[in-house]
Amino acid sequence: MPKCIINNTEIYYEVVGEGEPIVFTHGASWNHKQWKQQVDIFSKSYKTIIWDVRGHGYSSLPPGKVDSEDFSKDLIGLLNHLKIKKANLCGLSMGGHISLQTAIRFPEFVKSLILIGTPFTMNFNWYEKMFVPINRWSNRLIPITISAKLQARSLSKFNSNNKQYIEDAVSSMSYNNWVRIWNTVTRMDSSDDLDKVTCPTLILHGDNDTMTKSQQGYMNNRIKGSQLFVIDNAHHATNLDNPEQVNQHIHQFIKSL
């Protein structure tokens, strides 16, 4: 298994294909396997990089408090390890926010951003301000196996093939790692930094993704020159629900750069 040590953490990654690099970053509680249907297509023309964010999949999680700043630092560390000076960053949900923060903090490394179902905060409106703290607390009470089943069921309504992957990915995390990760992810906030993004940005959003829908128009208005497209028949597992349409938008966007 290809791993490297970054910030005292074992980071798992895979590189497939040659050419201009695209780094795909998965959502919270998932892993690098989320991007199989993108790697299968884009590795024919691009260098595709998939990795496990610390605490997920095959990557480790050091003891102590999880610092969200380490997520983007890990991504930059991986690029340095692979001797990549500049890359296109694509992420879903947590992975999108990590990619967004990387573009804000390390703009010299980012050629473009592709944000799929990406929240830039968990404190956007009254609903999030009320629900997220409750969710953070209740998350501690639910066994990881139950969380895996619930998430797999709710995010496989548009594509039944999602169910097994999501259940396997979530249940492979330790309960302790998940609680620590989610406690940190729900506190990530880039509300005041969106106008600092200077690279070309593509925003994709599932037409049935009620989890992040409210933030997409605002983000589109704040990130200068960004493009926003809605993906048909898709929920929060957008690239899994409708990979063909997602791949088409990514391909057209990168070709236009």
PDB file of C-alpha atoms in Angstrom:
ATOM      1  CA  MET A   1       0.000   0.000   0.000  1.00  0.00           C
ATOM      2  CA  PRO A   2       1.455   3.410  -0.997  1.00  0.00           C
ATOM      3  CA  LYS A   3       1.773   5.579   2.113  1.00  0.00           C
ATOM      4  CA  CYS A   4       3.828   8.558   3.144  1.00  0.00           C
ATOM      5  CA  ILE A   5       4.414  10.248   6.477  1.00  0.00           C
ATOM      6  CA  ILE A   6       3.033  13.796   6.562  1.00  0.00           C
ATOM      7  CA  ASN A   7       2.749  15.850   9.756  1.00  0.00           C
ATOM      8  CA  ASN A   8       3.424  12.731  11.845  1.00  0.00           C
ATOM      9  CA  THR A   9       0.550  10.938  10.110  1.00  0.00           C
ATOM     10  CA  GLU A  10       0.498   7.973   7.740  1.00  0.00           C
ATOM     11  CA  ILE A  11      -1.351   9.110   4.625  1.00  0.00           C
ATOM     12  CA  TYR A  12      -2.571   6.528   2.123  1.00  0.00           C
ATOM     13  CA  TYR A  13      -2.773   7.514  -1.546  1.00  0.00           C
ATOM     14  CA  GLU A  14      -3.011   6.116  -5.071  1.00  0.00           C
ATOM     15  CA  VAL A  15      -1.787   7.625  -8.332  1.00  0.00           C
ATOM     16  CA  VAL A  16      -3.230   6.427 -11.644  1.00  0.00           C
ATOM     17  CA  GLY A  17      -2.492   7.793 -15.098  1.00  0.00           C
ATOM     18  CA  GLU A  18      -0.191  10.476 -16.476  1.00  0.00           C
ATOM     19  CA  GLY A  19      -0.626  14.117 -17.372  1.00  0.00           C
ATOM     20  CA  GLU A  20      -2.076  17.140 -15.625  1.00  0.00           C
ATOM     21  CA  PRO A  21      -2.840  16.232 -11.995  1.00  0.00           C
ATOM     22  CA  ILE A  22      -6.320  16.065 -10.441  1.00  0.00           C
ATOM     23  CA  VAL A  23      -6.560  15.357  -6.715  1.00  0.00           C
ATOM     24  CA  PHE A  24      -9.856  13.898  -5.485  1.00  0.00           C
ATOM     25  CA  THR A  25     -10.710  14.280  -1.779  1.00  0.00           C
ATOM     26  CA  HIS A  26     -13.542  12.244  -0.267  1.00  0.00           C
ATOM     27  CA  GLY A  27     -16.357  13.170   2.104  1.00  0.00           C
ATOM     28  CA  ALA A  28     -16.421  12.705   5.880  1.00  0.00           C
ATOM     29  CA  SER A  29     -16.541   9.045   7.013  1.00  0.00           C
ATOM     30  CA  TRP A  30     -15.813   7.827   3.453  1.00  0.00           C
ATOM     31  CA  ASN A  31     -12.504   7.021   1.751  1.00  0.00           C
ATOM     32  CA  HIS A  32     -10.555   7.105  -1.512  1.00  0.00           C
ATOM     33  CA  LYS A  33     -12.784   4.438  -3.097  1.00  0.00           C
ATOM     34  CA  GLN A  34     -15.524   7.045  -3.467  1.00  0.00           C
ATOM     35  CA  TRP A  35     -13.830   8.230  -6.656  1.00  0.00           C
ATOM     36  CA  LYS A  36     -13.554   4.958  -8.614  1.00  0.00           C
ATOM     37  CA  GLN A  37     -15.889   6.109 -11.381  1.00  0.00           C
ATOM     38  CA  GLN A  38     -13.924   9.322 -11.778  1.00  0.00           C
ATOM     39  CA  VAL A  39     -10.512   7.630 -11.739  1.00  0.00           C
ATOM     40  CA  ASP A  40     -11.649   5.085 -14.349  1.00  0.00           C
ATOM     41  CA  ILE A  41     -12.415   7.935 -16.757  1.00  0.00           C
ATOM     42  CA  PHE A  42      -9.908  10.679 -15.967  1.00  0.00           C
ATOM     43  CA  SER A  43      -6.850   8.455 -15.511  1.00  0.00           C
ATOM     44  CA  LYS A  44      -6.907   7.896 -19.276  1.00  0.00           C
ATOM     45  CA  SER A  45      -5.870  11.528 -19.832  1.00  0.00           C
ATOM     46  CA  TYR A  46      -4.779  12.880 -16.444  1.00  0.00           C
ATOM     47  CA  LYS A  47      -2.684  11.978 -13.440  1.00  0.00           C
ATOM     48  CA  THR A  48      -5.411  11.147 -10.918  1.00  0.00           C
ATOM     49  CA  ILE A  49      -4.579  11.172  -7.226  1.00  0.00           C
ATOM     50  CA  ILE A  50      -6.905   9.779  -4.569  1.00  0.00           C
ATOM     51  CA  TRP A  51      -6.099   9.668  -0.872  1.00  0.00           C
ATOM     52  CA  ASP A  52      -7.522   8.961   2.556  1.00  0.00           C
ATOM     53  CA  VAL A  53      -7.870  12.004   4.782  1.00  0.00           C
ATOM     54  CA  ARG A  54      -6.324  11.439   8.227  1.00  0.00           C
ATOM     55  CA  GLY A  55      -8.555   9.214  10.366  1.00  0.00           C
ATOM     56  CA  HIS A  56     -10.240   7.662   7.317  1.00  0.00           C
ATOM     57  CA  GLY A  57      -9.602   4.521   5.302  1.00  0.00           C
ATOM     58  CA  TYR A  58      -5.960   3.426   5.522  1.00  0.00           C
ATOM     59  CA  SER A  59      -4.646   6.736   6.912  1.00  0.00           C
ATOM     60  CA  SER A  60      -3.817   7.092  10.594  1.00  0.00           C
ATOM     61  CA  LEU A  61      -4.992   9.656  13.147  1.00  0.00           C
ATOM     62  CA  PRO A  62      -2.539  10.814  15.820  1.00  0.00           C
ATOM     63  CA  PRO A  63      -3.808  11.074  19.408  1.00  0.00           C
ATOM     64  CA  GLY A  64      -5.018  14.394  20.747  1.00  0.00           C
ATOM     65  CA  LYS A  65      -7.266  17.095  19.389  1.00  0.00           C
ATOM     66  CA  VAL A  66      -7.944  17.013  15.654  1.00  0.00           C
ATOM     67  CA  ASP A  67      -7.007  20.334  14.033  1.00  0.00           C
ATOM     68  CA  SER A  68      -8.843  21.055  10.783  1.00  0.00           C
ATOM     69  CA  GLU A  69      -5.837  23.071   9.567  1.00  0.00           C
ATOM     70  CA  ASP A  70      -3.965  19.761   9.305  1.00  0.00           C
ATOM     71  CA  PHE A  71      -6.310  18.582   6.536  1.00  0.00           C
ATOM     72  CA  SER A  72      -5.084  21.120   3.991  1.00  0.00           C
ATOM     73  CA  LYS A  73      -1.508  20.815   5.274  1.00  0.00           C
ATOM     74  CA  ASP A  74      -1.708  17.061   4.646  1.00  0.00           C
ATOM     75  CA  LEU A  75      -2.902  17.697   1.106  1.00  0.00           C
ATOM     76  CA  ILE A  76      -0.022  20.076   0.431  1.00  0.00           C
ATOM     77  CA  GLY A  77       2.360  17.557   1.997  1.00  0.00           C
ATOM     78  CA  LEU A  78       1.064  14.902  -0.382  1.00  0.00           C
ATOM     79  CA  LEU A  79       1.595  17.181  -3.388  1.00  0.00           C
ATOM     80  CA  ASN A  80       5.147  17.857  -2.230  1.00  0.00           C
ATOM     81  CA  HIS A  81       5.748  14.139  -1.727  1.00  0.00           C
ATOM     82  CA  LEU A  82       4.594  13.498  -5.289  1.00  0.00           C
ATOM     83  CA  LYS A  83       6.633  16.480  -6.560  1.00  0.00           C
ATOM     84  CA  ILE A  84       3.505  18.159  -7.928  1.00  0.00           C
ATOM     85  CA  LYS A  85       3.821  21.940  -8.058  1.00  0.00           C
ATOM     86  CA  LYS A  86       0.229  22.726  -9.025  1.00  0.00           C
ATOM     87  CA  ALA A  87      -2.946  20.630  -9.256  1.00  0.00           C
ATOM     88  CA  ASN A  88      -6.660  20.725  -9.909  1.00  0.00           C
ATOM     89  CA  LEU A  89      -8.441  19.941  -6.638  1.00  0.00           C
ATOM     90  CA  CYS A  90     -11.793  18.162  -6.592  1.00  0.00           C
ATOM     91  CA  GLY A  91     -13.684  17.286  -3.424  1.00  0.00           C
ATOM     92  CA  LEU A  92     -17.112  16.365  -2.138  1.00  0.00           C
ATOM     93  CA  SER A  93     -18.571  17.692   1.114  1.00  0.00           C
ATOM     94  CA  MET A  94     -15.725  17.618   3.681  1.00  0.00           C
ATOM     95  CA  GLY A  95     -13.326  16.930   0.804  1.00  0.00           C
ATOM     96  CA  GLY A  96     -14.632  19.998  -0.990  1.00  0.00           C
ATOM     97  CA  HIS A  97     -14.122  22.143   2.089  1.00  0.00           C
ATOM     98  CA  ILE A  98     -10.577  20.803   2.490  1.00  0.00           C
ATOM     99  CA  SER A  99      -9.912  21.648  -1.167  1.00  0.00           C
ATOM    100  CA  LEU A 100     -11.451  25.102  -0.684  1.00  0.00           C
ATOM    101  CA  GLN A 101      -9.309  25.839   2.370  1.00  0.00           C
ATOM    102  CA  THR A 102      -6.221  24.620   0.511  1.00  0.00           C
ATOM    103  CA  ALA A 103      -6.935  27.108  -2.288  1.00  0.00           C
ATOM    104  CA  ILE A 104      -7.363  29.874   0.305  1.00  0.00           C
ATOM    105  CA  ARG A 105      -4.263  29.070   2.351  1.00  0.00           C
ATOM    106  CA  PHE A 106      -1.941  27.729  -0.368  1.00  0.00           C
ATOM    107  CA  PRO A 107      -3.129  29.345  -3.637  1.00  0.00           C
ATOM    108  CA  GLU A 108       0.191  28.801  -5.383  1.00  0.00           C
ATOM    109  CA  PHE A 109      -0.470  25.029  -5.379  1.00  0.00           C
ATOM    110  CA  VAL A 110      -3.998  25.169  -6.844  1.00  0.00           C
ATOM    111  CA  LYS A 111      -4.762  25.524 -10.538  1.00  0.00           C
ATOM    112  CA  SER A 112      -8.514  25.069 -10.181  1.00  0.00           C
ATOM    113  CA  LEU A 113     -11.225  23.982  -7.757  1.00  0.00           C
ATOM    114  CA  ILE A 114     -14.107  21.578  -8.280  1.00  0.00           C
ATOM    115  CA  LEU A 115     -16.458  21.712  -5.298  1.00  0.00           C
ATOM    116  CA  ILE A 116     -19.211  19.099  -5.142  1.00  0.00           C
ATOM    117  CA  GLY A 117     -21.923  19.407  -2.496  1.00  0.00           C
ATOM    118  CA  THR A 118     -19.495  21.494  -0.480  1.00  0.00           C
ATOM    119  CA  PRO A 119     -20.428  23.347   2.716  1.00  0.00           C
ATOM    120  CA  PHE A 120     -18.172  26.291   3.544  1.00  0.00           C
ATOM    121  CA  THR A 121     -19.608  26.444   7.066  1.00  0.00           C
ATOM    122  CA  MET A 122     -21.963  24.529   9.357  1.00  0.00           C
ATOM    123  CA  ASN A 123     -23.346  27.791  10.709  1.00  0.00           C
ATOM    124  CA  PHE A 124     -24.990  29.295   7.631  1.00  0.00           C
ATOM    125  CA  ASN A 125     -28.611  29.683   8.712  1.00  0.00           C
ATOM    126  CA  TRP A 126     -30.834  29.232  11.761  1.00  0.00           C
ATOM    127  CA  TYR A 127     -31.454  25.556  10.927  1.00  0.00           C
ATOM    128  CA  GLU A 128     -27.740  24.713  10.862  1.00  0.00           C
ATOM    129  CA  LYS A 129     -27.101  26.767  13.999  1.00  0.00           C
ATOM    130  CA  MET A 130     -29.749  24.728  15.811  1.00  0.00           C
ATOM    131  CA  PHE A 131     -29.293  21.281  14.244  1.00  0.00           C
ATOM    132  CA  VAL A 132     -25.495  20.873  13.966  1.00  0.00           C
ATOM    133  CA  PRO A 133     -24.756  21.086  17.728  1.00  0.00           C
ATOM    134  CA  ILE A 134     -27.522  18.541  18.357  1.00  0.00           C
ATOM    135  CA  ASN A 135     -26.101  16.303  15.639  1.00  0.00           C
ATOM    136  CA  ARG A 136     -22.587  16.658  17.090  1.00  0.00           C
ATOM    137  CA  TRP A 137     -23.869  15.527  20.485  1.00  0.00           C
ATOM    138  CA  SER A 138     -26.090  12.701  19.217  1.00  0.00           C
ATOM    139  CA  ASN A 139     -23.238  11.390  17.056  1.00  0.00           C
ATOM    140  CA  ARG A 140     -21.499  10.309  20.273  1.00  0.00           C
ATOM    141  CA  LEU A 141     -24.454   8.097  21.211  1.00  0.00           C
ATOM    142  CA  ILE A 142     -24.767   6.089  17.985  1.00  0.00           C
ATOM    143  CA  PRO A 143     -22.539   3.039  17.330  1.00  0.00           C
ATOM    144  CA  ILE A 144     -20.531   3.375  14.119  1.00  0.00           C
ATOM    145  CA  THR A 145     -22.226   0.299  12.623  1.00  0.00           C
ATOM    146  CA  ILE A 146     -25.634   1.919  13.055  1.00  0.00           C
ATOM    147  CA  SER A 147     -24.385   5.209  11.619  1.00  0.00           C
ATOM    148  CA  ALA A 148     -23.068   3.281   8.617  1.00  0.00           C
ATOM    149  CA  LYS A 149     -26.414   1.607   7.931  1.00  0.00           C
ATOM    150  CA  LEU A 150     -28.408   4.820   8.342  1.00  0.00           C
ATOM    151  CA  GLN A 151     -26.105   6.797   6.073  1.00  0.00           C
ATOM    152  CA  ALA A 152     -25.987   4.050   3.446  1.00  0.00           C
ATOM    153  CA  ARG A 153     -29.777   3.822   3.348  1.00  0.00           C
ATOM    154  CA  SER A 154     -30.391   7.564   3.082  1.00  0.00           C
ATOM    155  CA  LEU A 155     -27.727   8.185   0.412  1.00  0.00           C
ATOM    156  CA  SER A 156     -28.525   5.298  -1.925  1.00  0.00           C
ATOM    157  CA  LYS A 157     -32.048   6.318  -2.970  1.00  0.00           C
ATOM    158  CA  PHE A 158     -30.927   7.494  -6.405  1.00  0.00           C
ATOM    159  CA  ASN A 159     -28.342   4.770  -6.970  1.00  0.00           C
ATOM    160  CA  SER A 160     -28.697   1.516  -5.046  1.00  0.00           C
ATOM    161  CA  ASN A 161     -25.075   0.674  -5.856  1.00  0.00           C
ATOM    162  CA  ASN A 162     -23.992   3.313  -3.314  1.00  0.00           C
ATOM    163  CA  LYS A 163     -25.346   1.359  -0.371  1.00  0.00           C
ATOM    164  CA  GLN A 164     -22.650  -1.279   0.074  1.00  0.00           C
ATOM    165  CA  TYR A 165     -19.780   1.124  -0.501  1.00  0.00           C
ATOM    166  CA  ILE A 166     -21.061   3.691   2.003  1.00  0.00           C
ATOM    167  CA  GLU A 167     -21.816   1.087   4.659  1.00  0.00           C
ATOM    168  CA  ASP A 168     -18.386  -0.515   4.247  1.00  0.00           C
ATOM    169  CA  ALA A 169     -16.560   2.834   4.282  1.00  0.00           C
ATOM    170  CA  VAL A 170     -18.285   4.241   7.356  1.00  0.00           C
ATOM    171  CA  SER A 171     -18.153   1.017   9.370  1.00  0.00           C
ATOM    172  CA  SER A 172     -14.410   0.684   8.696  1.00  0.00           C
ATOM    173  CA  MET A 173     -13.787   3.793  10.825  1.00  0.00           C
ATOM    174  CA  SER A 174     -13.288   3.418  14.543  1.00  0.00           C
ATOM    175  CA  TYR A 175     -15.954   5.030  16.711  1.00  0.00           C
ATOM    176  CA  ASN A 176     -13.336   7.155  18.475  1.00  0.00           C
ATOM    177  CA  ASN A 177     -11.838   8.438  15.227  1.00  0.00           C
ATOM    178  CA  TRP A 178     -15.254   9.286  13.817  1.00  0.00           C
ATOM    179  CA  VAL A 179     -16.356  11.247  16.888  1.00  0.00           C
ATOM    180  CA  ARG A 180     -13.093  13.220  16.882  1.00  0.00           C
ATOM    181  CA  ILE A 181     -13.194  13.865  13.138  1.00  0.00           C
ATOM    182  CA  TRP A 182     -16.857  14.936  13.050  1.00  0.00           C
ATOM    183  CA  ASN A 183     -16.394  17.226  16.043  1.00  0.00           C
ATOM    184  CA  THR A 184     -13.733  19.057  14.036  1.00  0.00           C
ATOM    185  CA  VAL A 185     -15.348  18.947  10.589  1.00  0.00           C
ATOM    186  CA  THR A 186     -18.552  20.539  11.883  1.00  0.00           C
ATOM    187  CA  ARG A 187     -16.519  23.492  13.136  1.00  0.00           C
ATOM    188  CA  MET A 188     -14.694  24.213   9.873  1.00  0.00           C
ATOM    189  CA  ASP A 189     -15.645  27.672   8.607  1.00  0.00           C
ATOM    190  CA  SER A 190     -14.543  29.593   5.530  1.00  0.00           C
ATOM    191  CA  SER A 191     -17.326  32.189   5.541  1.00  0.00           C
ATOM    192  CA  ASP A 192     -14.942  35.121   5.696  1.00  0.00           C
ATOM    193  CA  ASP A 193     -12.477  33.752   3.139  1.00  0.00           C
ATOM    194  CA  LEU A 194     -14.511  32.895   0.049  1.00  0.00           C
ATOM    195  CA  ASP A 195     -13.471  36.056  -1.774  1.00  0.00           C
ATOM    196  CA  LYS A 196      -9.826  35.009  -1.326  1.00  0.00           C
ATOM    197  CA  VAL A 197     -10.268  32.206  -3.887  1.00  0.00           C
ATOM    198  CA  THR A 198      -8.607  33.391  -7.089  1.00  0.00           C
ATOM    199  CA  CYS A 199      -8.438  30.205  -9.161  1.00  0.00           C
ATOM    200  CA  PRO A 200     -11.145  29.046 -11.617  1.00  0.00           C
ATOM    201  CA  THR A 201     -13.866  27.292  -9.626  1.00  0.00           C
ATOM    202  CA  LEU A 202     -16.606  24.848 -10.596  1.00  0.00           C
ATOM    203  CA  ILE A 203     -19.442  24.253  -8.137  1.00  0.00           C
ATOM    204  CA  LEU A 204     -21.606  21.151  -8.611  1.00  0.00           C
ATOM    205  CA  HIS A 205     -24.669  20.353  -6.545  1.00  0.00           C
ATOM    206  CA  GLY A 206     -27.160  17.475  -6.578  1.00  0.00           C
ATOM    207  CA  ASP A 207     -30.712  18.611  -7.305  1.00  0.00           C
ATOM    208  CA  ASN A 208     -31.946  16.670  -4.255  1.00  0.00           C
ATOM    209  CA  ASP A 209     -29.062  17.483  -1.927  1.00  0.00           C
ATOM    210  CA  THR A 210     -30.924  19.228   0.877  1.00  0.00           C
ATOM    211  CA  MET A 211     -27.837  18.993   3.114  1.00  0.00           C
ATOM    212  CA  THR A 212     -25.845  21.724   1.350  1.00  0.00           C
ATOM    213  CA  LYS A 213     -28.286  23.292  -1.123  1.00  0.00           C
ATOM    214  CA  SER A 214     -28.768  26.542   0.786  1.00  0.00           C
ATOM    215  CA  GLN A 215     -25.070  27.478   0.596  1.00  0.00           C
ATOM    216  CA  GLN A 216     -24.347  26.963  -3.084  1.00  0.00           C
ATOM    217  CA  GLY A 217     -25.736  30.188  -4.544  1.00  0.00           C
ATOM    218  CA  TYR A 218     -24.050  32.256  -1.848  1.00  0.00           C
ATOM    219  CA  MET A 219     -20.719  30.560  -2.491  1.00  0.00           C
ATOM    220  CA  ASN A 220     -21.139  31.052  -6.233  1.00  0.00           C
ATOM    221  CA  ASN A 221     -21.701  34.794  -5.676  1.00  0.00           C
ATOM    222  CA  ARG A 222     -18.732  35.159  -3.330  1.00  0.00           C
ATOM    223  CA  ILE A 223     -16.151  33.254  -5.391  1.00  0.00           C
ATOM    224  CA  LYS A 224     -15.392  35.533  -8.307  1.00  0.00           C
ATOM    225  CA  GLY A 225     -15.913  33.941 -11.713  1.00  0.00           C
ATOM    226  CA  SER A 226     -17.123  30.617 -10.330  1.00  0.00           C
ATOM    227  CA  GLN A 227     -19.585  28.446 -12.250  1.00  0.00           C
ATOM    228  CA  LEU A 228     -22.519  26.641 -10.648  1.00  0.00           C
ATOM    229  CA  PHE A 229     -24.326  23.646 -12.159  1.00  0.00           C
ATOM    230  CA  VAL A 230     -27.026  21.388 -10.729  1.00  0.00           C
ATOM    231  CA  ILE A 231     -26.610  17.619 -11.183  1.00  0.00           C
ATOM    232  CA  ASP A 232     -29.826  15.766 -12.023  1.00  0.00           C
ATOM    233  CA  ASN A 233     -31.142  12.860  -9.943  1.00  0.00           C
ATOM    234  CA  ALA A 234     -28.518  13.219  -7.230  1.00  0.00           C
ATOM    235  CA  HIS A 235     -28.403  13.669  -3.477  1.00  0.00           C
ATOM    236  CA  HIS A 236     -25.325  14.375  -1.319  1.00  0.00           C
ATOM    237  CA  ALA A 237     -23.447  11.375  -2.764  1.00  0.00           C
ATOM    238  CA  THR A 238     -23.493  13.353  -5.984  1.00  0.00           C
ATOM    239  CA  ASN A 239     -20.574  11.799  -7.854  1.00  0.00           C
ATOM    240  CA  LEU A 240     -21.898   8.330  -6.987  1.00  0.00           C
ATOM    241  CA  ASP A 241     -25.526   9.093  -7.845  1.00  0.00           C
ATOM    242  CA  ASN A 242     -24.850  10.543 -11.289  1.00  0.00           C
ATOM    243  CA  PRO A 243     -21.195   9.946 -12.220  1.00  0.00           C
ATOM    244  CA  GLU A 244     -21.769  10.497 -15.935  1.00  0.00           C
ATOM    245  CA  GLN A 245     -23.062  14.052 -15.532  1.00  0.00           C
ATOM    246  CA  VAL A 246     -20.451  14.900 -12.888  1.00  0.00           C
ATOM    247  CA  ASN A 247     -17.654  13.582 -15.113  1.00  0.00           C
ATOM    248  CA  GLN A 248     -18.962  15.556 -18.070  1.00  0.00           C
ATOM    249  CA  HIS A 249     -18.916  18.827 -16.135  1.00  0.00           C
ATOM    250  CA  ILE A 250     -15.439  18.161 -14.739  1.00  0.00           C
ATOM    251  CA  HIS A 251     -14.109  17.296 -18.191  1.00  0.00           C
ATOM    252  CA  GLN A 252     -15.568  20.421 -19.803  1.00  0.00           C
ATOM    253  CA  PHE A 253     -14.332  22.625 -16.985  1.00  0.00           C
ATOM    254  CA  ILE A 254     -10.733  21.404 -17.010  1.00  0.00           C
ATOM    255  CA  LYS A 255     -10.600  21.488 -20.818  1.00  0.00           C
ATOM    256  CA  SER A 256     -11.630  25.155 -20.711  1.00  0.00           C
ATOM    257  CA  LEU A 257      -8.781  26.220 -18.422  1.00  0.00           C
TER     258      LEU A 257
END
